[in-house]
């Protein structure tokens, strides 16, 4: 049984006051006991992680994540933040390989392998993102594009994988991100099954069955239930809709409804 998970990726949005207000609103409105049924993660800008964590205004059990993490523990890397620093300010998760990092910062497999490895070594749970572009999908090359991005996981040492809850995979088709055109439930399920087969080939069936695979790309309260109903979709990685606390609460409630049987 895989516990549903909803992850807010705020990207480069919100002022510090807005981030703190959101955390306070979530604390006031999140139904008691929800975190026993759904894992909830908030990924603010780096700069806002520490104040949100240290002010302790998030509801108990709601965790913080970073939107990226470096491949080294420390060193001469101007402008970067290491997994150890993130851990130090009570970050629990790190998004690695988001398509915006791949596209705007040229991140590719060798670098992402380093980021995954160092994050896990530092005790962060990676949320590793893969997703095909529109051209790949239109050319019938969706699986080919995903296979190339996934291959790095075959190299990840098994020493880190003793607990399946310590790794999350996110399927985010690039054409669905921020466009309002989410993948259909059928498209998401087809890809998630394929990704789980790849995980099985890398890590074995037990690990693959226990690893949560979340969908991301234009998730909204009116489309999430059908996606969550898919047998191999274990949660959502949410951009735009996660900026609004009311919408985010609705998504959490939908994920909670999908907790059975996975
Ligand atoms: P949107 O939900 O805004 O499409 O963003 C998805 C995403 O990139 C989350 O990481």
mmCIF file of C-alpha atoms and ligand atoms in Angstrom:
data_model
loop_
_atom_site.group_PDB
_atom_site.id
_atom_site.type_symbol
_atom_site.label_atom_id
_atom_site.label_comp_id
_atom_site.label_asym_id
_atom_site.label_seq_id
_atom_site.Cartn_x
_atom_site.Cartn_y
_atom_site.Cartn_z
ATOM 1 C CA UNK A 1 0.000 0.000 0.000
ATOM 2 C CA UNK A 2 1.451 3.332 -1.078
ATOM 3 C CA UNK A 3 0.488 6.390 0.948
ATOM 4 C CA UNK A 4 -0.791 9.234 -1.262
ATOM 5 C CA UNK A 5 1.409 12.301 -1.425
ATOM 6 C CA UNK A 6 0.726 15.864 -2.563
ATOM 7 C CA UNK A 7 3.696 18.120 -3.231
ATOM 8 C CA UNK A 8 3.456 21.885 -3.722
ATOM 9 C CA UNK A 9 6.150 23.266 -6.011
ATOM 10 C CA UNK A 10 5.889 27.018 -5.634
ATOM 11 C CA UNK A 11 8.694 27.637 -8.140
ATOM 12 C CA UNK A 12 9.871 31.302 -8.024
ATOM 13 C CA UNK A 13 6.663 32.619 -6.469
ATOM 14 C CA UNK A 14 5.465 34.210 -3.218
ATOM 15 C CA UNK A 15 6.994 36.856 -0.972
ATOM 16 C CA UNK A 16 8.131 35.807 2.497
ATOM 17 C CA UNK A 17 4.931 37.199 4.015
ATOM 18 C CA UNK A 18 2.833 35.257 1.514
ATOM 19 C CA UNK A 19 4.738 32.058 2.265
ATOM 20 C CA UNK A 20 4.233 32.497 6.010
ATOM 21 C CA UNK A 21 0.552 33.377 5.518
ATOM 22 C CA UNK A 22 -0.001 30.235 3.437
ATOM 23 C CA UNK A 23 1.605 28.081 6.122
ATOM 24 C CA UNK A 24 -0.589 29.665 8.783
ATOM 25 C CA UNK A 25 -3.732 29.240 6.677
ATOM 26 C CA UNK A 26 -2.899 25.591 6.021
ATOM 27 C CA UNK A 27 -2.449 25.026 9.736
ATOM 28 C CA UNK A 28 -5.804 26.636 10.480
ATOM 29 C CA UNK A 29 -7.747 24.790 7.782
ATOM 30 C CA UNK A 30 -6.150 21.350 7.338
ATOM 31 C CA UNK A 31 -8.586 18.820 8.812
ATOM 32 C CA UNK A 32 -7.231 17.131 11.909
ATOM 33 C CA UNK A 33 -5.584 13.778 11.229
ATOM 34 C CA UNK A 34 -5.091 14.362 7.486
ATOM 35 C CA UNK A 35 -1.345 13.717 7.584
ATOM 36 C CA UNK A 36 -1.968 10.179 8.783
ATOM 37 C CA UNK A 37 -3.544 9.499 5.375
ATOM 38 C CA UNK A 38 -1.709 11.826 2.965
ATOM 39 C CA UNK A 39 1.895 13.030 2.929
ATOM 40 C CA UNK A 40 1.946 16.782 2.321
ATOM 41 C CA UNK A 41 5.079 18.578 1.178
ATOM 42 C CA UNK A 42 5.630 22.289 0.547
ATOM 43 C CA UNK A 43 8.561 23.376 -1.631
ATOM 44 C CA UNK A 44 9.047 27.160 -1.318
ATOM 45 C CA UNK A 45 11.951 29.152 -2.731
ATOM 46 C CA UNK A 46 15.257 28.281 -1.005
ATOM 47 C CA UNK A 47 15.206 31.622 0.770
ATOM 48 C CA UNK A 48 11.896 30.936 2.451
ATOM 49 C CA UNK A 49 12.514 27.395 3.690
ATOM 50 C CA UNK A 50 14.313 28.412 6.879
ATOM 51 C CA UNK A 51 11.811 31.033 8.069
ATOM 52 C CA UNK A 52 8.864 28.719 7.387
ATOM 53 C CA UNK A 53 10.625 25.829 9.141
ATOM 54 C CA UNK A 54 11.977 27.770 12.081
ATOM 55 C CA UNK A 55 8.746 29.648 12.766
ATOM 56 C CA UNK A 56 7.056 26.256 13.108
ATOM 57 C CA UNK A 57 3.885 27.544 11.530
ATOM 58 C CA UNK A 58 3.235 24.592 9.232
ATOM 59 C CA UNK A 59 0.785 22.004 10.539
ATOM 60 C CA UNK A 60 2.556 19.215 12.368
ATOM 61 C CA UNK A 61 3.484 16.431 9.953
ATOM 62 C CA UNK A 62 3.581 18.676 6.863
ATOM 63 C CA UNK A 63 7.138 18.585 5.519
ATOM 64 C CA UNK A 64 9.303 21.020 3.599
ATOM 65 C CA UNK A 65 11.094 20.341 0.343
ATOM 66 C CA UNK A 66 13.585 22.215 -1.810
ATOM 67 C CA UNK A 67 13.160 22.746 -5.543
ATOM 68 C CA UNK A 68 16.740 21.701 -6.251
ATOM 69 C CA UNK A 69 19.892 20.628 -4.400
ATOM 70 C CA UNK A 70 23.567 20.602 -5.370
ATOM 71 C CA UNK A 71 25.661 17.518 -6.067
ATOM 72 C CA UNK A 72 28.355 18.443 -3.556
ATOM 73 C CA UNK A 73 28.231 18.837 0.193
ATOM 74 C CA UNK A 74 30.109 22.159 0.120
ATOM 75 C CA UNK A 75 32.631 24.088 -1.930
ATOM 76 C CA UNK A 76 33.225 26.891 -4.413
ATOM 77 C CA UNK A 77 29.868 26.863 -6.198
ATOM 78 C CA UNK A 78 28.646 30.442 -6.204
ATOM 79 C CA UNK A 79 24.914 30.763 -5.767
ATOM 80 C CA UNK A 80 24.238 27.097 -4.977
ATOM 81 C CA UNK A 81 22.722 25.315 -1.980
ATOM 82 C CA UNK A 82 23.871 21.924 -0.782
ATOM 83 C CA UNK A 83 21.679 19.071 0.483
ATOM 84 C CA UNK A 84 23.466 19.250 3.825
ATOM 85 C CA UNK A 85 22.490 22.922 4.214
ATOM 86 C CA UNK A 86 18.919 22.044 3.371
ATOM 87 C CA UNK A 87 18.846 19.262 5.905
ATOM 88 C CA UNK A 88 20.231 21.710 8.438
ATOM 89 C CA UNK A 89 17.115 23.887 8.134
ATOM 90 C CA UNK A 90 14.755 20.909 8.439
ATOM 91 C CA UNK A 91 14.162 20.257 4.757
ATOM 92 C CA UNK A 92 13.063 16.676 4.185
ATOM 93 C CA UNK A 93 12.614 16.447 0.373
ATOM 94 C CA UNK A 94 14.387 17.784 -2.710
ATOM 95 C CA UNK A 95 12.981 18.008 -6.228
ATOM 96 C CA UNK A 96 15.709 16.841 -8.595
ATOM 97 C CA UNK A 97 15.701 17.138 -12.382
ATOM 98 C CA UNK A 98 12.585 19.284 -12.814
ATOM 99 C CA UNK A 99 12.064 20.000 -16.514
ATOM 100 C CA UNK A 100 12.578 23.733 -15.879
ATOM 101 C CA UNK A 101 16.022 22.951 -14.425
ATOM 102 C CA UNK A 102 16.764 20.688 -17.393
ATOM 103 C CA UNK A 103 15.597 23.325 -19.872
ATOM 104 C CA UNK A 104 16.882 26.605 -18.421
ATOM 105 C CA UNK A 105 20.006 25.351 -16.633
ATOM 106 C CA UNK A 106 21.064 22.515 -18.909
ATOM 107 C CA UNK A 107 20.775 19.837 -16.234
ATOM 108 C CA UNK A 108 21.236 16.331 -17.603
ATOM 109 C CA UNK A 109 21.835 12.807 -16.371
ATOM 110 C CA UNK A 110 25.457 12.941 -15.127
ATOM 111 C CA UNK A 111 24.719 16.013 -13.005
ATOM 112 C CA UNK A 112 21.384 14.617 -11.866
ATOM 113 C CA UNK A 113 22.994 11.393 -10.756
ATOM 114 C CA UNK A 114 25.299 13.472 -8.534
ATOM 115 C CA UNK A 115 22.372 15.452 -7.148
ATOM 116 C CA UNK A 116 20.348 12.319 -6.414
ATOM 117 C CA UNK A 117 23.258 10.591 -4.740
ATOM 118 C CA UNK A 118 24.262 13.542 -2.567
ATOM 119 C CA UNK A 119 20.674 14.277 -1.585
ATOM 120 C CA UNK A 120 20.148 10.717 -0.444
ATOM 121 C CA UNK A 121 23.469 10.652 1.340
ATOM 122 C CA UNK A 122 22.479 13.815 3.212
ATOM 123 C CA UNK A 123 19.199 12.214 4.241
ATOM 124 C CA UNK A 124 16.867 14.055 1.879
ATOM 125 C CA UNK A 125 14.149 12.232 -0.051
ATOM 126 C CA UNK A 126 14.545 12.999 -3.771
ATOM 127 C CA UNK A 127 11.517 13.743 -5.919
ATOM 128 C CA UNK A 128 13.051 12.817 -9.260
ATOM 129 C CA UNK A 129 11.248 14.316 -12.270
ATOM 130 C CA UNK A 130 11.020 12.892 -15.764
ATOM 131 C CA UNK A 131 8.789 13.861 -18.662
ATOM 132 C CA UNK A 132 8.648 13.921 -22.435
ATOM 133 C CA UNK A 133 8.350 17.063 -24.538
ATOM 134 C CA UNK A 134 5.485 17.691 -26.947
ATOM 135 C CA UNK A 135 7.666 16.785 -29.939
ATOM 136 C CA UNK A 136 8.529 13.402 -28.419
ATOM 137 C CA UNK A 137 4.873 12.639 -27.728
ATOM 138 C CA UNK A 138 3.727 13.699 -31.195
ATOM 139 C CA UNK A 139 6.486 11.613 -32.778
ATOM 140 C CA UNK A 140 5.437 8.536 -30.788
ATOM 141 C CA UNK A 141 8.689 8.677 -28.818
ATOM 142 C CA UNK A 142 7.308 9.192 -25.329
ATOM 143 C CA UNK A 143 8.717 5.996 -23.847
ATOM 144 C CA UNK A 144 12.034 6.459 -25.623
ATOM 145 C CA UNK A 145 12.459 9.936 -24.104
ATOM 146 C CA UNK A 146 11.476 8.679 -20.665
ATOM 147 C CA UNK A 147 13.772 5.657 -20.882
ATOM 148 C CA UNK A 148 16.718 7.967 -21.508
ATOM 149 C CA UNK A 149 15.887 10.143 -18.493
ATOM 150 C CA UNK A 150 15.173 7.162 -16.255
ATOM 151 C CA UNK A 151 18.428 5.340 -17.039
ATOM 152 C CA UNK A 152 20.249 7.291 -14.344
ATOM 153 C CA UNK A 153 18.203 5.435 -11.724
ATOM 154 C CA UNK A 154 19.766 2.162 -12.830
ATOM 155 C CA UNK A 155 23.053 3.559 -11.561
ATOM 156 C CA UNK A 156 21.779 4.628 -8.157
ATOM 157 C CA UNK A 157 23.317 2.479 -5.494
ATOM 158 C CA UNK A 158 20.992 0.092 -3.699
ATOM 159 C CA UNK A 159 22.500 1.156 -0.394
ATOM 160 C CA UNK A 160 20.126 4.131 -0.423
ATOM 161 C CA UNK A 161 17.029 2.183 -1.237
ATOM 162 C CA UNK A 162 16.399 0.140 1.855
ATOM 163 C CA UNK A 163 13.247 2.174 2.543
ATOM 164 C CA UNK A 164 11.012 2.701 -0.515
ATOM 165 C CA UNK A 165 9.418 5.774 1.045
ATOM 166 C CA UNK A 166 12.815 7.446 0.722
ATOM 167 C CA UNK A 167 12.488 7.918 -3.043
ATOM 168 C CA UNK A 168 9.708 9.514 -5.090
ATOM 169 C CA UNK A 169 9.397 9.551 -8.846
ATOM 170 C CA UNK A 170 7.428 12.292 -10.607
ATOM 171 C CA UNK A 171 6.048 12.030 -14.135
ATOM 172 C CA UNK A 172 5.675 15.547 -15.490
ATOM 173 C CA UNK A 173 5.028 15.706 -19.252
ATOM 174 C CA UNK A 174 6.610 18.980 -20.318
ATOM 175 C CA UNK A 175 3.654 19.823 -22.559
ATOM 176 C CA UNK A 176 1.317 19.704 -19.553
ATOM 177 C CA UNK A 177 3.294 21.996 -17.250
ATOM 178 C CA UNK A 178 1.680 25.388 -16.814
ATOM 179 C CA UNK A 179 -0.352 24.983 -20.007
ATOM 180 C CA UNK A 180 -3.777 24.055 -18.621
ATOM 181 C CA UNK A 181 -3.604 20.851 -20.696
ATOM 182 C CA UNK A 182 -3.184 18.057 -18.181
ATOM 183 C CA UNK A 183 -2.482 14.497 -19.257
ATOM 184 C CA UNK A 184 -5.617 12.367 -19.331
ATOM 185 C CA UNK A 185 -5.975 9.665 -16.718
ATOM 186 C CA UNK A 186 -5.273 7.075 -19.420
ATOM 187 C CA UNK A 187 -2.086 8.821 -20.545
ATOM 188 C CA UNK A 188 -0.857 9.169 -16.963
ATOM 189 C CA UNK A 189 -1.643 5.550 -16.070
ATOM 190 C CA UNK A 190 0.023 4.202 -19.225
ATOM 191 C CA UNK A 191 3.235 6.081 -18.462
ATOM 192 C CA UNK A 192 3.214 5.289 -14.748
ATOM 193 C CA UNK A 193 2.938 1.577 -15.520
ATOM 194 C CA UNK A 194 5.898 1.909 -17.854
ATOM 195 C CA UNK A 195 7.922 3.802 -15.241
ATOM 196 C CA UNK A 196 7.150 1.157 -12.635
ATOM 197 C CA UNK A 197 8.322 -1.530 -15.056
ATOM 198 C CA UNK A 198 11.579 0.356 -15.466
ATOM 199 C CA UNK A 199 11.955 0.616 -11.677
ATOM 200 C CA UNK A 200 11.350 -3.129 -11.475
ATOM 201 C CA UNK A 201 14.139 -3.767 -13.944
ATOM 202 C CA UNK A 202 16.522 -1.537 -11.964
ATOM 203 C CA UNK A 203 15.623 -2.299 -8.388
ATOM 204 C CA UNK A 204 13.394 -5.365 -8.314
ATOM 205 C CA UNK A 205 9.680 -5.794 -7.913
ATOM 206 C CA UNK A 206 9.335 -5.152 -4.168
ATOM 207 C CA UNK A 207 11.039 -1.785 -4.361
ATOM 208 C CA UNK A 208 9.183 -0.807 -7.542
ATOM 209 C CA UNK A 209 5.790 -1.726 -6.111
ATOM 210 C CA UNK A 210 6.470 0.271 -2.965
ATOM 211 C CA UNK A 211 7.877 3.387 -4.671
ATOM 212 C CA UNK A 212 5.430 6.244 -5.088
ATOM 213 C CA UNK A 213 5.057 7.704 -8.573
ATOM 214 C CA UNK A 214 3.292 11.077 -8.693
ATOM 215 C CA UNK A 215 1.865 12.924 -11.674
ATOM 216 C CA UNK A 216 2.477 16.634 -12.352
ATOM 217 C CA UNK A 217 1.260 19.040 -15.043
ATOM 218 C CA UNK A 218 -1.745 21.398 -14.823
ATOM 219 C CA UNK A 219 -3.260 19.552 -11.859
ATOM 220 C CA UNK A 220 -6.391 21.356 -10.661
ATOM 221 C CA UNK A 221 -9.262 20.475 -8.336
ATOM 222 C CA UNK A 222 -11.472 19.595 -11.326
ATOM 223 C CA UNK A 223 -9.091 17.111 -12.969
ATOM 224 C CA UNK A 224 -7.177 15.564 -10.082
ATOM 225 C CA UNK A 225 -9.741 12.987 -8.948
ATOM 226 C CA UNK A 226 -9.732 11.098 -12.250
ATOM 227 C CA UNK A 227 -5.932 11.089 -12.351
ATOM 228 C CA UNK A 228 -5.666 10.002 -8.709
ATOM 229 C CA UNK A 229 -8.094 7.163 -9.424
ATOM 230 C CA UNK A 230 -5.472 5.486 -11.638
ATOM 231 C CA UNK A 231 -3.947 2.458 -9.979
ATOM 232 C CA UNK A 232 -0.357 3.566 -10.512
ATOM 233 C CA UNK A 233 -0.746 7.278 -9.705
ATOM 234 C CA UNK A 234 0.185 7.815 -6.078
ATOM 235 C CA UNK A 235 -0.094 11.578 -5.785
ATOM 236 C CA UNK A 236 0.529 14.925 -7.415
ATOM 237 C CA UNK A 237 3.349 17.403 -7.923
ATOM 238 C CA UNK A 238 1.490 20.679 -8.207
ATOM 239 C CA UNK A 239 2.646 24.052 -9.501
ATOM 240 C CA UNK A 240 0.071 26.787 -10.115
ATOM 241 C CA UNK A 241 -2.791 25.285 -8.108
ATOM 242 C CA UNK A 242 -0.560 24.898 -5.055
ATOM 243 C CA UNK A 243 -0.155 28.662 -4.706
ATOM 244 C CA UNK A 244 -3.751 29.000 -3.539
ATOM 245 C CA UNK A 245 -4.337 27.423 -0.140
ATOM 246 C CA UNK A 246 -8.013 26.662 -0.785
ATOM 247 C CA UNK A 247 -7.208 24.837 -4.032
ATOM 248 C CA UNK A 248 -4.332 23.013 -2.389
ATOM 249 C CA UNK A 249 -6.617 21.839 0.418
ATOM 250 C CA UNK A 250 -9.051 20.471 -2.178
ATOM 251 C CA UNK A 251 -6.229 18.526 -3.840
ATOM 252 C CA UNK A 252 -5.192 17.074 -0.485
ATOM 253 C CA UNK A 253 -8.770 15.962 0.138
ATOM 254 C CA UNK A 254 -8.932 14.316 -3.302
ATOM 255 C CA UNK A 255 -5.622 12.517 -2.667
ATOM 256 C CA UNK A 256 -6.968 11.305 0.644
ATOM 257 C CA UNK A 257 -9.920 9.781 -1.183
ATOM 258 C CA UNK A 258 -7.461 7.880 -3.367
ATOM 259 C CA UNK A 259 -5.621 6.277 -0.496
ATOM 260 C CA UNK A 260 -7.322 2.929 -0.696
ATOM 261 C CA UNK A 261 -5.924 -0.018 -2.533
ATOM 262 C CA UNK A 262 -2.572 1.277 -3.779
HETATM 263 P P1 LIG B 1 1.696 23.318 -13.019
HETATM 264 O O1 LIG B 1 0.876 22.564 -11.988
HETATM 265 O O2 LIG B 1 1.640 24.801 -12.834
HETATM 266 O O3 LIG B 1 1.387 22.852 -14.401
HETATM 267 O O4 LIG B 1 3.228 22.922 -12.737
HETATM 268 C C1 LIG B 1 3.560 21.599 -12.659
HETATM 269 C C2 LIG B 1 4.958 21.506 -12.172
HETATM 270 O O5 LIG B 1 5.887 21.806 -12.886
HETATM 271 C C3 LIG B 1 5.174 21.070 -10.789
HETATM 272 O O6 LIG B 1 6.514 20.749 -10.563
#
